[in-house]
Tab-separated table of N, CA and C in Angstrom:
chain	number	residue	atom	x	y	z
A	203	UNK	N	92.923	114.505	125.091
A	203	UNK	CA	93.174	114.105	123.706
A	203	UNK	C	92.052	113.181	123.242
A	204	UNK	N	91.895	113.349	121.770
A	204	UNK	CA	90.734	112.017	121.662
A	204	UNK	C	91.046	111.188	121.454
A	205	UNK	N	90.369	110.193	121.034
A	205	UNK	CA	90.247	108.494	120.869
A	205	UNK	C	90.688	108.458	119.399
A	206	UNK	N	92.047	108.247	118.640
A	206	UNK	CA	91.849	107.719	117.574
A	206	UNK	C	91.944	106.187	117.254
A	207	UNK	N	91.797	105.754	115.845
A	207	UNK	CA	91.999	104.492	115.112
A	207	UNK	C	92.369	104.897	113.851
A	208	UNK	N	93.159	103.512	114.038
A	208	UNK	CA	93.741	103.940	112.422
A	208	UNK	C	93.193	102.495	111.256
A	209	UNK	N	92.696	103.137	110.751
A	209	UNK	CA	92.057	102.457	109.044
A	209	UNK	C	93.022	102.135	107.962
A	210	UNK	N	93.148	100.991	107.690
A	210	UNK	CA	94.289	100.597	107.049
A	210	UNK	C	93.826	99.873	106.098
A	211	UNK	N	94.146	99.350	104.807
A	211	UNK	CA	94.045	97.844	104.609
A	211	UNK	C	95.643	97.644	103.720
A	212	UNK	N	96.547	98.518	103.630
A	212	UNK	CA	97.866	98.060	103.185
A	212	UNK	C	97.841	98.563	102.220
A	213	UNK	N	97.501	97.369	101.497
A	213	UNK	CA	97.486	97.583	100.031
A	213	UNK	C	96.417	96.906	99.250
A	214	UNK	N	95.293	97.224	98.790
A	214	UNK	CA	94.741	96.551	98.478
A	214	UNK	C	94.585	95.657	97.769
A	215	UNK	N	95.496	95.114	96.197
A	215	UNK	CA	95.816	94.231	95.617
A	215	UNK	C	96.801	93.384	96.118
A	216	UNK	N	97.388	93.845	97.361
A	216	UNK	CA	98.334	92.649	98.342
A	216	UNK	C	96.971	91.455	98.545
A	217	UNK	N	95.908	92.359	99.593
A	217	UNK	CA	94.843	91.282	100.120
A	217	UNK	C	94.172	90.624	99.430
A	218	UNK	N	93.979	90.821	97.830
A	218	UNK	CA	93.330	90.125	96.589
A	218	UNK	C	94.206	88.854	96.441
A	219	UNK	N	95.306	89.710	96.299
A	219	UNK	CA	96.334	88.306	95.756
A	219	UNK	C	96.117	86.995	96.767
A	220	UNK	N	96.490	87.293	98.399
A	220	UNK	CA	96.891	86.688	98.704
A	220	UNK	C	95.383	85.727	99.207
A	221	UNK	N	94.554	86.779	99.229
A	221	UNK	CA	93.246	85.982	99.058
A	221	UNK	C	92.850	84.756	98.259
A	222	UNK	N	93.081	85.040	97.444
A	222	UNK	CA	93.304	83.772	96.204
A	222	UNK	C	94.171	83.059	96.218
A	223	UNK	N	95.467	82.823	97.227
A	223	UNK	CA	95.869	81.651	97.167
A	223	UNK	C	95.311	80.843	97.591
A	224	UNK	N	96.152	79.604	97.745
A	224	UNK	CA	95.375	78.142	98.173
A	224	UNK	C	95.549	78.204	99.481
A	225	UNK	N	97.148	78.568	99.768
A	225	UNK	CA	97.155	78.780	101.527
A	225	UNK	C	97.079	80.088	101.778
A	226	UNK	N	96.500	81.261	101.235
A	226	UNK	CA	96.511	82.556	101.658
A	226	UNK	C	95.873	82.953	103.118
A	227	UNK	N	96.563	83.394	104.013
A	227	UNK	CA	95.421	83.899	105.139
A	227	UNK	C	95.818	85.260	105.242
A	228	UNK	N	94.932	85.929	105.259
A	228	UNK	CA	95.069	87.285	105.856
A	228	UNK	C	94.123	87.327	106.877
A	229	UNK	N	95.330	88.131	108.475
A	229	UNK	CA	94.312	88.188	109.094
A	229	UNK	C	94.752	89.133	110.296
A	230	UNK	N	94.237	89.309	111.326
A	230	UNK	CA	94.326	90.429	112.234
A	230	UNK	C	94.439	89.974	113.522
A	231	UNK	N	95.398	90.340	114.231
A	231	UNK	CA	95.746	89.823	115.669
A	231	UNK	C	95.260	90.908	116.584
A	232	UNK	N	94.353	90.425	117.761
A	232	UNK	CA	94.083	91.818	118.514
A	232	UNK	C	95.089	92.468	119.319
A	233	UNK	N	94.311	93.578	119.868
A	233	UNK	CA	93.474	93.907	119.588
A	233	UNK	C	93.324	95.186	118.406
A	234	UNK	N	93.999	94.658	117.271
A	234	UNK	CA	93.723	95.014	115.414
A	234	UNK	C	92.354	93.960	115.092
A	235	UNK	N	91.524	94.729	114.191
A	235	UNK	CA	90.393	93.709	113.633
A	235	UNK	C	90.436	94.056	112.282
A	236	UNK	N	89.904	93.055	111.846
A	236	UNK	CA	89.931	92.840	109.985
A	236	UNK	C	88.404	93.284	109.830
A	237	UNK	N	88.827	94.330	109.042
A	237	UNK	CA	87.075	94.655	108.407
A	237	UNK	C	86.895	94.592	106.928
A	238	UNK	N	85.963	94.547	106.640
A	238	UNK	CA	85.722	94.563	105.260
A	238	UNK	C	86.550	95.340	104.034
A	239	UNK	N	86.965	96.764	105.029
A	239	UNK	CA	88.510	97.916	103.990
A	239	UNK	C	89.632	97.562	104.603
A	240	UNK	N	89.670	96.305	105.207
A	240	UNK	CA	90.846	96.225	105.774
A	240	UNK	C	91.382	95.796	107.234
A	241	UNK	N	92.108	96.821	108.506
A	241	UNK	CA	91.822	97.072	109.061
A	241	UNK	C	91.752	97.899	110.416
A	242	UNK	N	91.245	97.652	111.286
A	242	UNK	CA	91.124	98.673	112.245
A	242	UNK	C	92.400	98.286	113.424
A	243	UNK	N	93.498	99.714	113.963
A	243	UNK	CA	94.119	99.130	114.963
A	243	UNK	C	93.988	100.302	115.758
A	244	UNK	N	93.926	100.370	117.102
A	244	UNK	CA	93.462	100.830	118.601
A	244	UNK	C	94.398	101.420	119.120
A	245	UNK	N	93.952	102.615	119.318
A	245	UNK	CA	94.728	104.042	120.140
A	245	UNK	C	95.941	103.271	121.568
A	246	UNK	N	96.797	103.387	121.289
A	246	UNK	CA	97.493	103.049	122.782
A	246	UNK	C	97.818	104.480	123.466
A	247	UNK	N	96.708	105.106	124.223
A	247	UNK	CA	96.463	106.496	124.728
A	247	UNK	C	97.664	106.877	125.709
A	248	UNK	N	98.091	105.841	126.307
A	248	UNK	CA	99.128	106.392	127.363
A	248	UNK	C	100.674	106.600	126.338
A	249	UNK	N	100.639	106.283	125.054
A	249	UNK	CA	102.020	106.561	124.750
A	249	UNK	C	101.315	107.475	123.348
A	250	UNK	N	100.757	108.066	123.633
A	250	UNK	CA	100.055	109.213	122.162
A	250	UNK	C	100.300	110.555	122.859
A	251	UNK	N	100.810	111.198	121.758
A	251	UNK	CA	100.633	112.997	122.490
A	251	UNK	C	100.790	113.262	120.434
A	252	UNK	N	99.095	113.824	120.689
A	252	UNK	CA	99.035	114.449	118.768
A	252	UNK	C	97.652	115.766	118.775
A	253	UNK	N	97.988	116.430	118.538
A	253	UNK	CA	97.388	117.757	117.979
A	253	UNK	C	96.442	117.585	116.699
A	254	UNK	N	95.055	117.415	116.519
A	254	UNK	CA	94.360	116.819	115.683
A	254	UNK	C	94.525	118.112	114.809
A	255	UNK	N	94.532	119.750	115.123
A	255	UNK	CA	94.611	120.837	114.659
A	255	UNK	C	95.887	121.073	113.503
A	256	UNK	N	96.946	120.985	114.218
A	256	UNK	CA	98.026	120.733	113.305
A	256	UNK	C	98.906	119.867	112.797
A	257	UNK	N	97.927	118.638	113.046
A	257	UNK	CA	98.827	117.519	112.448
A	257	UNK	C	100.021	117.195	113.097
A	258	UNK	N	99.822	117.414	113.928
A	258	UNK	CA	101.664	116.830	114.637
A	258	UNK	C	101.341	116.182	115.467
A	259	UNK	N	102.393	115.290	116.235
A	259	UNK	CA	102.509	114.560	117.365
A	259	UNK	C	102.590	113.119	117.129
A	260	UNK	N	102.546	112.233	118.034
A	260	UNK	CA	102.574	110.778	117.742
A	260	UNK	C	101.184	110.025	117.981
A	261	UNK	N	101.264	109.110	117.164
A	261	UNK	CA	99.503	107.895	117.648
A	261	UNK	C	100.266	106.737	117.517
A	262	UNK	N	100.376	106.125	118.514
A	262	UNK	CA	100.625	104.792	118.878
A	262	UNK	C	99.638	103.977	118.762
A	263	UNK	N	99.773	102.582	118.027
A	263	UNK	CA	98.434	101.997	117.609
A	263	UNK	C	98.838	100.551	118.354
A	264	UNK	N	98.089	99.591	118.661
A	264	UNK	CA	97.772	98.371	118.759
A	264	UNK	C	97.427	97.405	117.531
A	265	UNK	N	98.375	96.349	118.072
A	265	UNK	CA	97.616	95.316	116.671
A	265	UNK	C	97.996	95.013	115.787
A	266	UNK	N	98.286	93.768	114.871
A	266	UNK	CA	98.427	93.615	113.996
A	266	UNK	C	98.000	92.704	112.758
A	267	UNK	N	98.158	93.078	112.034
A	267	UNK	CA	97.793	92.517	110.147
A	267	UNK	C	98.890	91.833	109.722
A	268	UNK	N	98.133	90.585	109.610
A	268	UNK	CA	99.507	89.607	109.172
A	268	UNK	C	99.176	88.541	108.075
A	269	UNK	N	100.308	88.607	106.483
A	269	UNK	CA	99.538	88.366	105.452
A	269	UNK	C	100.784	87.117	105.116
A	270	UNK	N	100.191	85.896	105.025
A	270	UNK	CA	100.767	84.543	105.021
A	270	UNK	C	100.702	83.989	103.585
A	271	UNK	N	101.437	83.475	102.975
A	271	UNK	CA	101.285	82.378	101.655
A	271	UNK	C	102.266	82.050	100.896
A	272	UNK	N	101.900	81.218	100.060
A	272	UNK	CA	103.191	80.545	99.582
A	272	UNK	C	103.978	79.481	99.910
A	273	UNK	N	102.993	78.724	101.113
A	273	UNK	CA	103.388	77.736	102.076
A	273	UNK	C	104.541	78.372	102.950
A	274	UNK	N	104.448	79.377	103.779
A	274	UNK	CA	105.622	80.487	104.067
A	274	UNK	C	106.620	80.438	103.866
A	275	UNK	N	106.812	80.991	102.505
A	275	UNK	CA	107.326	81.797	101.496
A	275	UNK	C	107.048	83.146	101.590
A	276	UNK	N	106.060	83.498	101.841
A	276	UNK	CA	105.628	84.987	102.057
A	276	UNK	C	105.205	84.955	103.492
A	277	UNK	N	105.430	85.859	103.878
A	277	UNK	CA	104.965	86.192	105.795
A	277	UNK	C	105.388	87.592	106.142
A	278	UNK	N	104.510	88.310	105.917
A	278	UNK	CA	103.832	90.163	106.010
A	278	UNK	C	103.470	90.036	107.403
A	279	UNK	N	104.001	91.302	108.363
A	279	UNK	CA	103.421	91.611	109.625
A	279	UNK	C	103.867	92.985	109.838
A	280	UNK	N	102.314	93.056	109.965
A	280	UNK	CA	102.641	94.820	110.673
A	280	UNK	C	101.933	95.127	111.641
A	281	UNK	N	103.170	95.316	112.660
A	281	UNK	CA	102.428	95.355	114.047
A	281	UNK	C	102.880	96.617	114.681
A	282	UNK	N	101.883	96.801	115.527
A	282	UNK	CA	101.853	98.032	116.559
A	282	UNK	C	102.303	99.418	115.568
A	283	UNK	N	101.536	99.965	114.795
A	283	UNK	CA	101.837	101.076	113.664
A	283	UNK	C	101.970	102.494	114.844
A	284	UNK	N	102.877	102.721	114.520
A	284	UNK	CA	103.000	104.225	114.954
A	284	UNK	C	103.114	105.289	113.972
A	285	UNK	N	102.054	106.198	114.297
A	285	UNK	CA	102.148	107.487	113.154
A	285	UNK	C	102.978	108.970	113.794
A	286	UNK	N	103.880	109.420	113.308
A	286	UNK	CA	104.596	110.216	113.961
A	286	UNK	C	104.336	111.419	112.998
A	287	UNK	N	103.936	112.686	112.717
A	287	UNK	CA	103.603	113.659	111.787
A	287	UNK	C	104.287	114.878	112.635
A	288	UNK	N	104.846	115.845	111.904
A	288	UNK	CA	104.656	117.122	111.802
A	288	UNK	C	104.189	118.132	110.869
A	289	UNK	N	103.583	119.151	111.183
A	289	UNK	CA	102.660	119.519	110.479
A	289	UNK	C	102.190	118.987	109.141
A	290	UNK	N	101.636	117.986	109.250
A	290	UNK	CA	101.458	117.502	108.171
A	290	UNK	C	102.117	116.048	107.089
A	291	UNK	N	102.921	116.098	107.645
A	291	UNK	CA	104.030	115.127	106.972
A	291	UNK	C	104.886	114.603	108.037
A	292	UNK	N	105.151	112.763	107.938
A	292	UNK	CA	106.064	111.725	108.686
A	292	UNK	C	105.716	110.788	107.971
A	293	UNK	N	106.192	109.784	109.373
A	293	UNK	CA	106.030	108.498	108.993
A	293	UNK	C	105.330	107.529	109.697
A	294	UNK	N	105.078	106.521	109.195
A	294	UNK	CA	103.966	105.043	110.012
A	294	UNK	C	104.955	103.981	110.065
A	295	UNK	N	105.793	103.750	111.298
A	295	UNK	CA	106.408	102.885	111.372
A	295	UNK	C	106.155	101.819	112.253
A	296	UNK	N	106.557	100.510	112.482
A	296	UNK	CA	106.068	99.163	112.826
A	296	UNK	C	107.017	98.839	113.354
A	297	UNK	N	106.866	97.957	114.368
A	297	UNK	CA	107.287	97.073	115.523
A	297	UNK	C	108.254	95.960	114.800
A	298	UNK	N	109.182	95.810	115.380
A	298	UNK	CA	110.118	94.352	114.531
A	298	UNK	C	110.716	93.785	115.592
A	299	UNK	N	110.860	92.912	115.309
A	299	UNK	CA	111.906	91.863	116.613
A	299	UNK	C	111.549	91.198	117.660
A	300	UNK	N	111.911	91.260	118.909
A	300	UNK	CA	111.547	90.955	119.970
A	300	UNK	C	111.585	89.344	120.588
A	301	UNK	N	111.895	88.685	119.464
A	301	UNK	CA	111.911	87.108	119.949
A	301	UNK	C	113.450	87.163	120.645
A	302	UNK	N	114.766	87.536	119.836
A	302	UNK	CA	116.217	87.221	119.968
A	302	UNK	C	116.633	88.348	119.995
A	303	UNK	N	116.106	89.289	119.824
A	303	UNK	CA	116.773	90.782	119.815
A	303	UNK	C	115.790	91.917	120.234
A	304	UNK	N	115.638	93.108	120.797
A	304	UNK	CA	114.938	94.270	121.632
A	304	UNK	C	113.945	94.440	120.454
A	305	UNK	N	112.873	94.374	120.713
A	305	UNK	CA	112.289	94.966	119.580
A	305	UNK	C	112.060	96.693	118.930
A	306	UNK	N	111.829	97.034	118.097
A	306	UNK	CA	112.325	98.604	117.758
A	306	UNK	C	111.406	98.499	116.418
A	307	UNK	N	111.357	99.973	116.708
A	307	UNK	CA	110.190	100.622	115.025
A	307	UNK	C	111.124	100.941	113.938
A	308	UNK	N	110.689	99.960	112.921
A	308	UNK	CA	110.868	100.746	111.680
A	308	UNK	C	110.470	101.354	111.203
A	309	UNK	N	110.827	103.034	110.690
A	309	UNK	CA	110.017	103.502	109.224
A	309	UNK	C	109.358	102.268	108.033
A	310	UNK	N	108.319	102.421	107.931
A	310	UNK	CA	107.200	101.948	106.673
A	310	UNK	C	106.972	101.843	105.438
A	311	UNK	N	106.443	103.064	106.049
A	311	UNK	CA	105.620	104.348	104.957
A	311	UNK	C	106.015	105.926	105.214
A	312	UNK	N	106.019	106.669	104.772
A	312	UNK	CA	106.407	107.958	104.523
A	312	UNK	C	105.145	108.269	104.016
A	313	UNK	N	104.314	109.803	105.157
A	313	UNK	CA	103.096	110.091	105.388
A	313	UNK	C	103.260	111.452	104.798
A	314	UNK	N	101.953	111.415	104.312
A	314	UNK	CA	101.581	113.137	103.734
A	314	UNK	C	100.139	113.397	103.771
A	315	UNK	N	99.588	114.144	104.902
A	315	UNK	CA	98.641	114.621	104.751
A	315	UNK	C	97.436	115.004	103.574
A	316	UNK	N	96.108	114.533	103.067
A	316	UNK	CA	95.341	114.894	101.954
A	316	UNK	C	95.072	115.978	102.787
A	317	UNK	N	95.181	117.256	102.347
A	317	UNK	CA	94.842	118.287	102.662
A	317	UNK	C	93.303	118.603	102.687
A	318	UNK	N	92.020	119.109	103.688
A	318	UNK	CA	90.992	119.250	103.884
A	318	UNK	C	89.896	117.953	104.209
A	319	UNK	N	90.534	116.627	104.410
A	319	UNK	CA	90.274	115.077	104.319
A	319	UNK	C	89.963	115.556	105.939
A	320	UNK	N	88.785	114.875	106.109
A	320	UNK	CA	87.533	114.289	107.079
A	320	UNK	C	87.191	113.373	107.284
A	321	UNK	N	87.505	112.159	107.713
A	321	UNK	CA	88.268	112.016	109.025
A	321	UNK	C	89.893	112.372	107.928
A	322	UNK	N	90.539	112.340	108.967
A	322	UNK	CA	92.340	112.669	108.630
A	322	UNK	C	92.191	112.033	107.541
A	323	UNK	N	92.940	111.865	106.117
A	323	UNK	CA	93.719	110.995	105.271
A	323	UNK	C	94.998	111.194	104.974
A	324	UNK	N	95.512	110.053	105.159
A	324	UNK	CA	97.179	110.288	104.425
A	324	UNK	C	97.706	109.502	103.398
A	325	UNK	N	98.581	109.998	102.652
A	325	UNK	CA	99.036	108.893	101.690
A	325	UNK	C	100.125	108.045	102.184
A	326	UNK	N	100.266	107.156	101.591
A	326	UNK	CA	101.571	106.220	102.122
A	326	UNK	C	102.358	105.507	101.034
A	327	UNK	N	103.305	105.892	101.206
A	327	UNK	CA	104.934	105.832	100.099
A	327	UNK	C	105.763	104.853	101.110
A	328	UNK	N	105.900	103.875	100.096
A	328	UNK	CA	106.992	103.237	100.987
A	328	UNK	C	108.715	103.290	100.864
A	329	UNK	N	108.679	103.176	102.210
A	329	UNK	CA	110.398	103.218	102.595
A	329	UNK	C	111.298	102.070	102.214
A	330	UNK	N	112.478	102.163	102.508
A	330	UNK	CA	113.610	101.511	102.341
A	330	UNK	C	113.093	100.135	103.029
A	331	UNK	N	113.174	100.594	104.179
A	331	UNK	CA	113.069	99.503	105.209
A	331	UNK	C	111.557	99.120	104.700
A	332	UNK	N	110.595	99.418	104.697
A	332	UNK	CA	108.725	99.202	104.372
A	332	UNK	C	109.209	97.939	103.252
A	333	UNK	N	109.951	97.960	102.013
A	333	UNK	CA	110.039	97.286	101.299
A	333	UNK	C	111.065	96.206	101.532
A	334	UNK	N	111.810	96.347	102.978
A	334	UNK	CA	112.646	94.898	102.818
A	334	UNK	C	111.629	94.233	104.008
A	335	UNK	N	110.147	95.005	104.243
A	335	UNK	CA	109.357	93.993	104.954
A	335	UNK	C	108.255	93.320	103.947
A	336	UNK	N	108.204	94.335	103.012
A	336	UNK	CA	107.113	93.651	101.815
A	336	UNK	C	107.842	93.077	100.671
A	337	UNK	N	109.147	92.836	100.559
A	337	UNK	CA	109.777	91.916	98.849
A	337	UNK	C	110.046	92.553	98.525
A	338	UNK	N	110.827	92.052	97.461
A	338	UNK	CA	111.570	93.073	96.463
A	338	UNK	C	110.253	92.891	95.386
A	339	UNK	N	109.847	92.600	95.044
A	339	UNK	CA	108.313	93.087	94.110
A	339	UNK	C	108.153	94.768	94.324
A	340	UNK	N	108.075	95.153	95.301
A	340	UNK	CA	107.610	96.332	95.455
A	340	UNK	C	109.305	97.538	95.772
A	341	UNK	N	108.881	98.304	95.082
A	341	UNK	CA	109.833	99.537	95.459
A	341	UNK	C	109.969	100.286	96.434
A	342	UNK	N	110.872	101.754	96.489
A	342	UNK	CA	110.665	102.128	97.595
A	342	UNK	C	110.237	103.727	96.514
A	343	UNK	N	109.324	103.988	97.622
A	343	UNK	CA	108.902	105.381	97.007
A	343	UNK	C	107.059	104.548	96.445
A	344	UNK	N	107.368	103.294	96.515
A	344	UNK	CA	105.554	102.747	95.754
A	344	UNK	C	104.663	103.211	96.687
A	345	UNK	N	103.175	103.806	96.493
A	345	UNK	CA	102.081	104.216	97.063
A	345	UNK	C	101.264	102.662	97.759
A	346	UNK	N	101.191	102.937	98.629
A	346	UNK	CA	100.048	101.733	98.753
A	346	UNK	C	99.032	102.686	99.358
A	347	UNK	N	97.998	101.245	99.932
A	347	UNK	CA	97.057	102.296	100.456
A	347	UNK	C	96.416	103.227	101.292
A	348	UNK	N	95.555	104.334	101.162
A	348	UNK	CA	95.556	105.642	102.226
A	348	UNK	C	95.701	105.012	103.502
A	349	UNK	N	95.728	105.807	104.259
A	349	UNK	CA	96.055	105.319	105.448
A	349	UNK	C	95.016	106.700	106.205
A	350	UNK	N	93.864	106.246	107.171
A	350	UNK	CA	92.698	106.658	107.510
A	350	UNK	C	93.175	106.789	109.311
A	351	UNK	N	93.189	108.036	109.714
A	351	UNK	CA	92.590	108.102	110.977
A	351	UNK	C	91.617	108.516	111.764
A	352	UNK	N	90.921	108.466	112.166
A	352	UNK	CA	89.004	108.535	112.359
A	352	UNK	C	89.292	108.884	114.113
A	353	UNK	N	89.197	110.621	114.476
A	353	UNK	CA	88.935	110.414	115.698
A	353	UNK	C	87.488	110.201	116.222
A	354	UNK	N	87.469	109.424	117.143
A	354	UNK	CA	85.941	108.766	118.009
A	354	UNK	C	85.819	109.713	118.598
């Protein structure tokens, strides 16, 4: 199988905003790194089985993006993204818990393939659950941003 990563930056007027606060940090826990679109989180190869041909299978990612402010009031984390697709269409769900209770993936985002997109692109719609991790500001069914997987 190859080496993927997944290219993220959320949403991009999330990281503006919170950029501009006074206590805003956005930032990336490894091994996830913050790049300039965002950012990059790392193939966990022993729990991946995905078909680059037909879009299916799972990518287990490493890492997380974690967006702070408001004197925490706001506190965004999305960790360890898993992309689960069949032909074409799933979901990118994230890691929760683990301090007082087992930790377990939530659905996100709700994935749809850009059809003929080099490296992979997908869109990302958020879920029920995606939005009781981002506020009620945001809906469920809202687009944020593509969501990039680049095999190495």
């Amino acid at each position: 199988m190859s080496s993927f990563e997944l290219h993220w930056s959320v949403k991009d007027s999330l990281i503006a905003y919170i950029s501009g606060l006074e206590d805003g940090t956005v930032e990336a826990l490894e091994p996830a790194a913050r790049t300039e679109s965002g950012f990059t989180f790392v193939l966990n190869e022993v729990a991946a089985d995905f078909n680059a041909d037909t879009h299916t299978g799972v990518l287990q990612f490493l890492g997380t993006a974690h967006f702070t402010g408001h004197w925490g009031m706001m506190n965004i984390t999305i960790k360890d993204p898993r992309v689960e697709l069949t032909s074409g269409h799933g979901v990118l769900s994230i890691a929760q818990g683990g301090i007082l209770s087992p930790e377990v993936h939530v659905p996100f985002v709700n994935l749809n393939v850009i059809p003929g997109s080099h490296p992979l692109m997908l869109t990302a719609a958020l879920t029920a659950e995606g939005r009781g991790v981002m506020g009620e500001q945001y809906s469920v069914g809202q687009k944020l941003s593509t969501v990039t997987l680049v095999d190495k």
